[in-house]
Amino acid sequence: MSTVDEAVASIKSGPPGPHVAAFFDFDGTVIDGYSAEALYAHRARNLEIGPDELVRTALAALRGSLDESEFADLIERGVRGWAGRTETELLELGEKLFSRDIGATLFHGAWRLVRAHQNRGHTVVIASSATRMQIAPMARELGIEHVLCTELEISEGIATGRISGRPLWGEGKSAAVREFAARRRIDLDASFGYANGDEDVPFLSSVGQPRTINPQSELARQASEKGWPRITFATKPGSLDPLPALRTTAMFGTLLATAGVGIAAGLLTHSRRGGMDLATTLFGDIASWVGDINIVITGEEHVWSERPAVFLVNHQSTLIDALVTARVLRRGYTMVMKAEVRDMPLFGPIFDLAGVAFVDRSSTARAVAALQPAVAMLRSGTSIAIAPEGTRSLSPKVGPFKKGGFRLAVEAGVPIVPVVIRNAGEIMWRNARVARPGTVEVVAHQPVPTLGWTHADIDEWLSRTHRLYVDTLDDWPGIEAGQQWSKAIANAPGTGL
């Protein structure tokens, strides 16, 4: 048995360079579950699955592991319905399924392994029996250039309803990996393979560093005999388990209840700010308890050393990010949110009463104008929490930063405090309705003064801050990244230090 931390450490201690490859199976390895489920659900909604295919698919699922010819027959029947579709249509459908369903199933442990290999300069590959339309959006999101998959036959831009070449199942996947390695001059003995399925024994046997992820029974047996390490990723709660849903409902209920308490307290004491401070403190403490979510903070002293401040918080999950922000900042702050949140039933009016600055992102001018009340709040002593990416990510990767939070800090003359959250998306992902119990880790880095910053300074520190988030998440808890950050602050002219 190996933990993700141990697996990452072994990657870091191994040889670097593109001659070492990391081959990742997709379904059950990179993602929790099977991408075909989203595809079949789409086809079922559009009445595209006939009774013959439905029966054969159900029988195959009951029978268990298939040999290569049986899998080829099953997938050939499945892709017949795509005949006549353009390749562009199919790829667009893949993007739609990714943003709506598949993206939310990413194993964050797999993301960490991919990042560790990328940081060593390894050649990272997804090798899967799934089709390109199922895999390509996730590969792009993870920055993976190479995809080996079961390809659809395309003639003059139109799908024929057949597959092209050999499906990547069993020996077929192993053959594709060996052919890729020969073409790219990959050292397979030094390379890694990750998979979960019984059919992946030949694939894992073709690399020198095989790793099993939540292995099925036959793969687990053979892995035990061969001494292959086993890595376990936490899977999503079963649909029949009511406890996570009940806990999530209780967390939303806590948000409403604590907001009500805060509003009442504000009216009684004639202090709106005091009421909101009470609400955020209670929400952070009670909601984390009812949701069974533990929040571990490193660098908490930086949260309190200089206030008011602009707190930059990476954004992965609306409810969990709000919970973590409340638990970390506790009082004396409000948030910047997109204007659409104001129209949400119940929650919109609550956030409005809390003094949230709503930003209309339809134009830069409107966004800048909407931030002026936030500037006034900062000058009056209230801190602001803002997501520098502007929207929730589809993976743990750090998206491009917007300048709003930086301009806000400069105009108000307050410092910026980077707050890096890990695992919020794993607890409750972007489109999820149910939160899992677990631990969310947070690192608060040293505040950087913004007095005297020019437009060029904003651009420079935006880039530095983005790098700080990337490096912190890549090498948690970002001790070296934090040291470099502090050194940059100390050496920067005009920072007030």
Coordinates of C-alpha atoms in Angstrom, one line a residue:
M1 CA 0.0 0.0 0.0
S2 CA 1.3 3.4 -0.9
T3 CA -0.1 6.9 -0.2
V4 CA -0.2 9.7 -2.7
D5 CA 2.4 11.5 -0.8
E6 CA 4.7 8.5 -1.0
A7 CA 4.1 8.1 -4.7
V8 CA 4.8 11.7 -5.3
A9 CA 8.0 11.5 -3.3
S10 CA 9.2 8.5 -5.4
I11 CA 8.6 10.4 -8.6
K12 CA 10.6 13.4 -7.3
S13 CA 13.5 11.1 -6.3
G14 CA 13.6 9.3 -9.6
P15 CA 15.2 10.3 -12.9
P16 CA 13.9 13.4 -14.7
G17 CA 13.5 14.0 -18.5
P18 CA 11.2 13.2 -21.4
H19 CA 12.7 9.7 -21.9
V20 CA 10.7 8.7 -18.8
A21 CA 7.0 8.4 -19.4
A22 CA 3.9 8.2 -17.2
F23 CA 1.0 6.3 -18.7
F24 CA -2.4 6.9 -17.1
D25 CA -5.4 4.8 -17.7
F26 CA -8.5 7.1 -17.7
D27 CA -11.7 5.5 -16.3
G28 CA -11.3 4.6 -12.7
T29 CA -7.7 5.9 -12.6
V30 CA -7.8 9.6 -13.6
I31 CA -11.5 9.9 -12.9
D32 CA -13.8 8.4 -10.3
G33 CA -16.1 6.1 -12.3
Y34 CA -16.5 5.7 -16.1
S35 CA -16.8 8.5 -18.7
A36 CA -19.1 6.2 -20.7
E37 CA -21.8 6.7 -18.0
A38 CA -22.1 10.3 -19.0
L39 CA -22.1 9.4 -22.7
Y40 CA -24.8 6.7 -22.2
A41 CA -26.9 9.1 -20.1
H42 CA -26.7 11.7 -22.9
R43 CA -27.7 9.1 -25.5
A44 CA -30.5 7.8 -23.3
R45 CA -31.9 11.3 -22.9
N46 CA -31.9 11.7 -26.7
L47 CA -33.4 8.2 -27.3
E48 CA -30.3 7.1 -29.2
I49 CA -29.8 3.7 -27.5
G50 CA -31.6 0.8 -29.0
P51 CA -32.8 -2.3 -27.0
D52 CA -30.2 -4.6 -28.6
E53 CA -27.3 -2.4 -27.5
L54 CA -28.9 -1.8 -24.1
V55 CA -29.2 -5.6 -23.4
R56 CA -25.7 -6.4 -24.7
T57 CA -24.2 -3.6 -22.5
A58 CA -26.1 -4.8 -19.4
L59 CA -25.0 -8.4 -20.0
A60 CA -21.4 -7.4 -20.5
A61 CA -21.4 -5.4 -17.2
L62 CA -22.8 -8.5 -15.4
R63 CA -20.3 -10.8 -17.0
G64 CA -17.4 -8.8 -15.8
S65 CA -14.0 -8.5 -17.5
L66 CA -14.1 -8.9 -21.3
D67 CA -11.4 -10.1 -23.7
E68 CA -10.2 -7.9 -26.5
S69 CA -12.6 -9.3 -29.2
E70 CA -15.6 -9.0 -26.9
F71 CA -14.8 -5.4 -26.0
A72 CA -14.2 -4.6 -29.7
D73 CA -17.7 -6.0 -30.5
L74 CA -19.3 -4.1 -27.7
I75 CA -17.7 -0.7 -28.6
E76 CA -18.4 -1.2 -32.3
R77 CA -22.1 -1.6 -31.5
G78 CA -21.9 1.5 -29.4
V79 CA -20.3 3.8 -32.0
R80 CA -22.7 2.8 -34.8
G81 CA -25.0 5.5 -33.6
W82 CA -22.4 8.1 -34.3
A83 CA -22.4 7.4 -38.0
G84 CA -23.0 10.6 -40.0
R85 CA -21.9 12.9 -37.2
T86 CA -19.1 15.3 -37.9
E87 CA -15.9 15.0 -36.0
T88 CA -16.5 18.6 -34.8
E89 CA -19.9 17.7 -33.4
L90 CA -18.5 14.8 -31.5
L91 CA -15.7 16.8 -30.0
E92 CA -18.1 19.5 -29.0
L93 CA -20.3 16.9 -27.3
G94 CA -17.2 15.7 -25.4
E95 CA -16.6 19.3 -24.2
K96 CA -20.2 19.5 -23.0
L97 CA -20.0 16.2 -21.1
F98 CA -16.7 17.2 -19.6
S99 CA -18.0 20.6 -18.2
R100 CA -21.3 19.1 -17.0
D101 CA -20.3 15.6 -15.7
I102 CA -16.8 14.2 -16.3
G103 CA -14.8 17.1 -15.0
A104 CA -16.4 16.7 -11.5
T105 CA -15.1 13.1 -11.3
L106 CA -11.4 13.9 -11.5
F107 CA -9.4 12.2 -8.7
H108 CA -7.4 14.9 -7.1
G109 CA -4.8 12.3 -6.2
A110 CA -4.4 11.6 -10.0
W111 CA -3.9 15.4 -10.6
R112 CA -1.1 15.4 -8.0
L113 CA 0.6 12.5 -9.7
V114 CA 0.3 14.1 -13.1
R115 CA 1.7 17.4 -11.8
A116 CA 4.6 15.5 -10.1
H117 CA 5.5 13.8 -13.4
Q118 CA 5.2 17.1 -15.4
N119 CA 7.4 18.9 -12.9
R120 CA 10.1 16.2 -13.5
G121 CA 9.9 16.8 -17.3
H122 CA 8.4 13.3 -17.9
T123 CA 6.3 12.5 -21.0
V124 CA 2.8 12.2 -19.6
V125 CA 0.2 10.1 -21.6
I126 CA -3.4 9.0 -21.1
A127 CA -3.8 5.5 -22.4
S128 CA -7.4 4.4 -22.4
S129 CA -10.0 2.2 -24.1
A130 CA -12.3 5.2 -24.1
T131 CA -12.7 7.4 -27.2
R132 CA -11.0 10.7 -27.8
M133 CA -14.2 12.7 -27.3
Q134 CA -14.4 11.3 -23.8
I135 CA -10.7 12.0 -22.9
A136 CA -9.5 15.1 -24.8
P137 CA -11.1 17.8 -22.6
M138 CA -9.7 16.3 -19.4
A139 CA -6.3 15.9 -21.1
R140 CA -6.3 19.5 -22.1
E141 CA -7.4 20.6 -18.6
L142 CA -4.5 18.6 -17.1
G143 CA -2.0 19.8 -19.6
I144 CA -1.4 16.3 -21.0
E145 CA -0.3 16.4 -24.7
H146 CA -0.4 12.8 -25.6
V147 CA -3.6 10.6 -25.7
L148 CA -3.6 7.0 -26.8
C149 CA -7.2 5.8 -27.1
T150 CA -9.8 3.8 -29.1
E151 CA -10.2 6.0 -32.2
L152 CA -13.4 6.5 -34.2
E153 CA -13.1 6.0 -37.9
I154 CA -13.5 9.4 -39.6
S155 CA -13.8 9.8 -43.3
E156 CA -13.7 13.4 -44.7
G157 CA -14.6 14.8 -41.3
I158 CA -17.6 12.4 -40.8
A159 CA -17.8 9.5 -38.4
T160 CA -18.5 6.2 -40.2
G161 CA -19.9 4.4 -37.2
R162 CA -16.8 2.1 -36.9
I163 CA -13.6 2.2 -34.9
S164 CA -10.3 2.8 -36.5
G165 CA -7.6 0.2 -35.8
R166 CA -7.3 -1.8 -32.6
P167 CA -9.2 -0.9 -29.5
L168 CA -7.0 -0.1 -26.5
W169 CA -8.2 -3.0 -24.3
G170 CA -6.0 -5.6 -22.7
E171 CA -3.1 -6.5 -25.1
G172 CA -4.3 -3.8 -27.4
K173 CA -3.4 -1.1 -24.8
S174 CA -0.1 -2.7 -24.1
A175 CA 0.8 -2.8 -27.8
A176 CA -0.1 0.9 -28.2
V177 CA 2.1 1.8 -25.3
R178 CA 5.0 -0.1 -26.7
E179 CA 4.6 1.4 -30.1
F180 CA 4.4 4.9 -28.6
A181 CA 7.5 4.3 -26.6
A182 CA 9.5 3.1 -29.6
R183 CA 8.4 6.1 -31.6
R184 CA 9.2 8.6 -28.9
R185 CA 12.4 6.8 -27.6
I186 CA 10.8 6.2 -24.2
D187 CA 12.7 4.0 -21.7
L188 CA 9.9 1.7 -20.6
D189 CA 11.9 0.2 -17.8
A190 CA 12.1 3.6 -16.2
S191 CA 8.5 4.5 -17.0
F192 CA 5.4 4.5 -14.9
G193 CA 2.0 3.0 -15.5
Y194 CA -1.2 3.7 -13.5
A195 CA -4.4 1.6 -13.9
N196 CA -7.3 0.1 -12.0
G197 CA -8.9 -2.6 -14.3
D198 CA -8.4 -6.3 -14.5
E199 CA -7.8 -6.0 -18.2
D200 CA -4.8 -3.7 -17.5
V201 CA -2.4 -6.4 -16.3
P202 CA -0.6 -6.6 -19.8
F203 CA -0.4 -2.8 -19.9
L204 CA 1.1 -2.5 -16.4
S205 CA 3.5 -5.4 -17.2
S206 CA 5.0 -3.4 -20.1
V207 CA 6.5 -0.6 -17.8
G208 CA 9.1 -0.9 -15.1
Q209 CA 7.2 1.2 -12.5
P210 CA 3.6 -0.1 -12.5
R211 CA 1.1 1.3 -9.9
T212 CA -2.4 0.2 -9.3
I213 CA -5.2 2.7 -8.4
N214 CA -8.2 1.3 -6.5
P215 CA -7.6 -2.1 -8.3
Q216 CA -10.3 -4.5 -9.3
S217 CA -10.1 -8.0 -7.8
E218 CA -8.0 -9.8 -10.4
L219 CA -5.6 -6.9 -10.8
A220 CA -5.3 -6.6 -7.0
R221 CA -4.4 -10.3 -6.8
Q222 CA -1.8 -10.2 -9.5
A223 CA -0.4 -6.9 -8.2
S224 CA 0.0 -8.6 -4.8
E225 CA 1.9 -11.5 -6.4
K226 CA 4.1 -9.2 -8.4
G227 CA 4.7 -6.6 -5.7
W228 CA 3.2 -3.7 -7.5
P229 CA 2.4 -0.8 -5.3
R230 CA -1.3 0.0 -4.6
I231 CA -2.6 3.6 -4.2
T232 CA -6.0 4.2 -2.9
F233 CA -8.0 7.3 -3.9
A234 CA -11.2 8.3 -2.0
T235 CA -14.3 7.6 -4.1
K236 CA -17.5 9.6 -4.2
P237 CA -20.3 8.6 -1.7
G238 CA -22.6 6.0 -3.0
S239 CA -26.0 7.2 -4.2
L240 CA -27.7 5.1 -1.5
D241 CA -25.8 6.7 1.3
P242 CA -28.0 9.5 2.7
L243 CA -25.6 10.9 5.2
P244 CA -23.5 13.1 2.9
A245 CA -26.7 14.6 1.5
L246 CA -28.1 15.2 5.0
R247 CA -24.8 16.8 6.1
T248 CA -24.8 19.1 3.0
T249 CA -28.4 20.1 3.6
A250 CA -27.5 20.9 7.2
M251 CA -24.5 23.1 6.0
F252 CA -26.8 25.1 3.7
G253 CA -29.3 25.4 6.6
T254 CA -26.5 26.6 8.8
L255 CA -25.6 29.3 6.3
L256 CA -29.3 30.6 6.4
A257 CA -29.6 30.3 10.2
T258 CA -26.3 32.0 11.0
A259 CA -27.2 34.8 8.5
G260 CA -30.5 35.2 10.3
V261 CA -28.8 35.4 13.7
G262 CA -26.3 38.0 12.3
I263 CA -29.1 40.1 10.8
A264 CA -31.0 40.0 14.1
A265 CA -28.0 40.8 16.1
G266 CA -27.1 43.7 13.8
L267 CA -30.6 45.2 14.2
L268 CA -30.5 44.8 18.0
T269 CA -27.1 46.3 18.5
H270 CA -27.4 48.9 15.6
S271 CA -24.1 47.4 14.2
R272 CA -24.5 45.8 10.8
R273 CA -20.7 44.9 10.8
G274 CA -21.0 43.3 14.3
G275 CA -23.9 41.2 13.1
M276 CA -22.1 40.0 10.0
D277 CA -19.0 39.2 12.1
L278 CA -21.1 37.0 14.3
A279 CA -22.7 35.3 11.3
T280 CA -19.4 34.5 9.6
T281 CA -17.8 33.2 12.8
L282 CA -20.7 31.0 13.6
F283 CA -21.0 29.7 10.1
G284 CA -17.3 28.8 9.9
D285 CA -17.5 26.9 13.2
I286 CA -20.9 25.2 13.0
A287 CA -21.0 24.3 9.3
S288 CA -17.6 22.7 9.4
W289 CA -18.8 20.6 12.3
V290 CA -22.1 19.5 10.8
G291 CA -20.4 18.8 7.5
D292 CA -17.6 16.8 9.2
I293 CA -15.0 19.0 7.4
N294 CA -11.7 19.6 9.2
I295 CA -9.9 22.8 8.2
V296 CA -6.1 22.8 8.8
I297 CA -4.4 26.2 8.5
T298 CA -0.7 26.9 8.0
G299 CA 0.5 30.4 8.3
E300 CA -2.5 31.6 10.2
E301 CA -0.5 34.5 11.7
H302 CA -0.4 36.1 8.2
V303 CA -4.2 36.3 8.3
W304 CA -4.1 38.6 11.3
S305 CA -0.8 40.5 10.9
E306 CA -2.2 43.3 8.7
R307 CA -5.8 44.3 8.4
P308 CA -7.7 45.5 6.4
A309 CA -6.3 43.6 3.5
V310 CA -7.3 42.0 0.2
F311 CA -7.3 38.2 0.7
L312 CA -6.9 36.3 -2.6
V313 CA -8.6 32.9 -2.3
N314 CA -8.3 30.3 -5.1
H315 CA -11.8 29.2 -6.1
Q316 CA -13.0 25.6 -6.6
S317 CA -16.3 25.2 -4.7
T318 CA -18.8 27.8 -3.9
L319 CA -20.1 26.4 -0.6
I320 CA -16.8 25.0 0.6
D321 CA -14.8 28.1 -0.3
A322 CA -17.3 30.2 1.5
L323 CA -17.0 27.9 4.5
V324 CA -13.2 27.9 4.5
T325 CA -13.0 31.7 4.1
A326 CA -15.3 32.1 7.0
R327 CA -13.3 29.7 9.1
V328 CA -10.0 31.3 8.2
L329 CA -10.8 35.0 8.2
R330 CA -13.6 34.7 10.8
R331 CA -14.6 38.4 11.1
G332 CA -14.0 41.9 9.7
Y333 CA -14.3 41.0 6.0
T334 CA -16.8 40.7 3.1
M335 CA -16.5 39.2 -0.3
V336 CA -16.5 40.0 -4.0
M337 CA -18.9 37.8 -6.1
K338 CA -20.2 37.7 -9.6
A339 CA -23.4 39.7 -10.2
E340 CA -25.4 36.5 -11.0
V341 CA -25.2 35.4 -7.3
R342 CA -27.4 38.4 -6.3
D343 CA -30.3 36.8 -8.2
M344 CA -30.1 33.5 -6.4
P345 CA -33.2 32.8 -4.2
L346 CA -32.5 33.2 -0.4
F347 CA -28.7 33.4 -0.8
G348 CA -28.6 36.5 -3.0
P349 CA -30.4 38.8 -0.5
I350 CA -28.3 37.4 2.4
F351 CA -25.1 38.2 0.6
D352 CA -26.5 41.6 -0.3
L353 CA -27.2 42.3 3.3
A354 CA -23.7 41.2 4.2
G355 CA -22.3 44.0 2.0
V356 CA -20.9 41.7 -0.7
A357 CA -19.6 43.6 -3.7
F358 CA -21.3 42.1 -6.8
V359 CA -19.2 42.4 -10.0
D360 CA -20.8 42.6 -13.4
R361 CA -18.2 40.8 -15.6
S362 CA -19.9 41.6 -18.9
S363 CA -17.6 44.6 -19.3
T364 CA -14.4 45.9 -17.7
A365 CA -16.0 49.4 -17.0
R366 CA -18.9 47.9 -15.1
A367 CA -16.6 45.6 -13.1
V368 CA -14.4 48.5 -12.1
A369 CA -17.4 50.6 -11.1
A370 CA -18.8 47.7 -9.1
L371 CA -15.5 47.5 -7.1
Q372 CA -15.7 51.1 -5.8
P373 CA -17.9 50.2 -2.8
A374 CA -15.3 47.5 -2.0
V375 CA -12.6 50.2 -2.0
A376 CA -14.7 52.2 0.4
M377 CA -15.1 49.2 2.7
L378 CA -11.3 48.6 2.7
R379 CA -10.7 52.3 3.6
S380 CA -13.2 52.0 6.4
G381 CA -11.4 48.9 7.9
T382 CA -13.2 46.0 6.4
S383 CA -11.1 43.4 4.5
I384 CA -12.2 41.9 1.2
A385 CA -11.9 38.3 0.1
I386 CA -11.8 37.8 -3.7
A387 CA -11.1 34.9 -6.1
P388 CA -8.2 36.0 -8.3
E389 CA -9.3 33.5 -11.0
G390 CA -12.7 35.1 -11.2
T391 CA -14.5 31.7 -11.5
R392 CA -14.4 28.2 -10.2
S393 CA -11.9 25.9 -11.7
L394 CA -12.7 22.6 -13.4
S395 CA -9.6 21.0 -11.9
P396 CA -7.2 21.8 -9.0
K397 CA -5.0 23.7 -11.4
V398 CA -4.6 27.4 -10.9
G399 CA -6.4 29.4 -13.6
P400 CA -5.3 32.7 -15.0
F401 CA -5.5 35.6 -12.5
K402 CA -7.5 38.7 -13.1
K403 CA -6.3 42.1 -12.0
G404 CA -9.4 43.2 -10.0
G405 CA -8.1 42.2 -6.6
F406 CA -4.7 43.7 -7.2
R407 CA -6.2 47.0 -8.4
L408 CA -8.6 47.0 -5.4
A409 CA -5.6 46.7 -3.0
V410 CA -3.6 49.4 -4.7
E411 CA -6.5 51.9 -4.8
A412 CA -7.3 51.4 -1.2
G413 CA -3.6 51.3 -0.2
V414 CA -3.9 47.9 1.7
P415 CA -1.7 44.8 1.5
I416 CA -2.5 41.6 -0.4
V417 CA -2.6 38.3 1.5
P418 CA -2.4 35.1 -0.7
V419 CA -4.6 32.3 0.8
V420 CA -4.1 29.0 -1.0
I421 CA -6.8 26.3 -0.5
R422 CA -6.2 22.6 -1.3
N423 CA -8.9 19.9 -1.4
A424 CA -12.0 22.2 -1.4
G425 CA -12.9 20.8 -4.8
E426 CA -12.4 17.2 -3.6
I427 CA -14.9 17.8 -0.8
M428 CA -17.5 19.4 -3.1
W429 CA -16.7 20.0 -6.7
R430 CA -17.9 22.7 -9.0
N431 CA -21.2 21.1 -10.2
A432 CA -21.6 18.7 -7.2
R433 CA -24.7 18.9 -5.0
V434 CA -23.4 16.8 -2.1
A435 CA -20.3 17.5 0.0
R436 CA -18.0 14.7 1.2
P437 CA -16.5 14.7 4.7
G438 CA -12.8 15.3 4.8
T439 CA -10.0 17.7 5.4
V440 CA -9.4 21.0 3.6
E441 CA -5.9 22.4 3.9
V442 CA -5.1 26.1 3.8
V443 CA -1.8 28.0 3.6
A444 CA -1.7 31.8 4.2
H445 CA 1.4 33.4 2.9
Q446 CA 3.1 36.7 4.0
P447 CA 1.2 39.9 3.1
V448 CA 2.7 42.0 0.4
P449 CA 2.3 45.8 0.7
T450 CA 1.0 47.6 -2.3
L451 CA 1.8 51.2 -1.5
G452 CA 3.2 53.0 -4.5
W453 CA 2.6 50.2 -7.0
T454 CA 2.3 51.2 -10.6
H455 CA 0.6 49.4 -13.4
A456 CA 3.9 47.6 -14.1
D457 CA 4.1 46.5 -10.5
I458 CA 0.6 45.1 -10.7
D459 CA 1.5 43.0 -13.7
E460 CA 4.7 41.8 -12.1
W461 CA 3.2 40.9 -8.8
L462 CA 0.2 39.2 -10.5
S463 CA 2.6 36.9 -12.2
R464 CA 4.6 36.3 -9.0
T465 CA 1.4 35.6 -7.1
H466 CA 0.1 33.1 -9.7
R467 CA 3.4 31.3 -9.5
L468 CA 3.2 31.2 -5.7
Y469 CA -0.2 29.4 -5.9
V470 CA 1.1 26.9 -8.5
D471 CA 4.3 26.2 -6.5
T472 CA 2.4 25.9 -3.2
L473 CA -0.1 23.4 -4.7
D474 CA 2.7 21.4 -6.4
D475 CA 4.8 21.1 -3.3
W476 CA 2.4 21.4 -0.4
P477 CA 2.6 23.3 1.9
G478 CA 4.8 25.5 -0.2
I479 CA 7.6 26.1 2.3
E480 CA 10.2 26.9 -0.4
A481 CA 7.7 28.9 -2.4
G482 CA 6.8 30.9 0.7
Q483 CA 10.5 31.6 1.4
Q484 CA 11.0 32.8 -2.2
W485 CA 7.8 35.0 -1.9
S486 CA 9.1 36.5 1.4
K487 CA 12.5 37.2 -0.2
A488 CA 10.8 38.9 -3.2
I489 CA 8.8 41.1 -0.8
A490 CA 11.9 42.1 1.2
N491 CA 13.9 42.9 -2.0
A492 CA 11.2 44.8 -3.8
P493 CA 11.6 48.6 -3.8
G494 CA 8.6 50.7 -2.8
T495 CA 6.9 48.0 -0.8
G496 CA 7.2 49.8 2.4
L497 CA 9.6 47.3 4.0

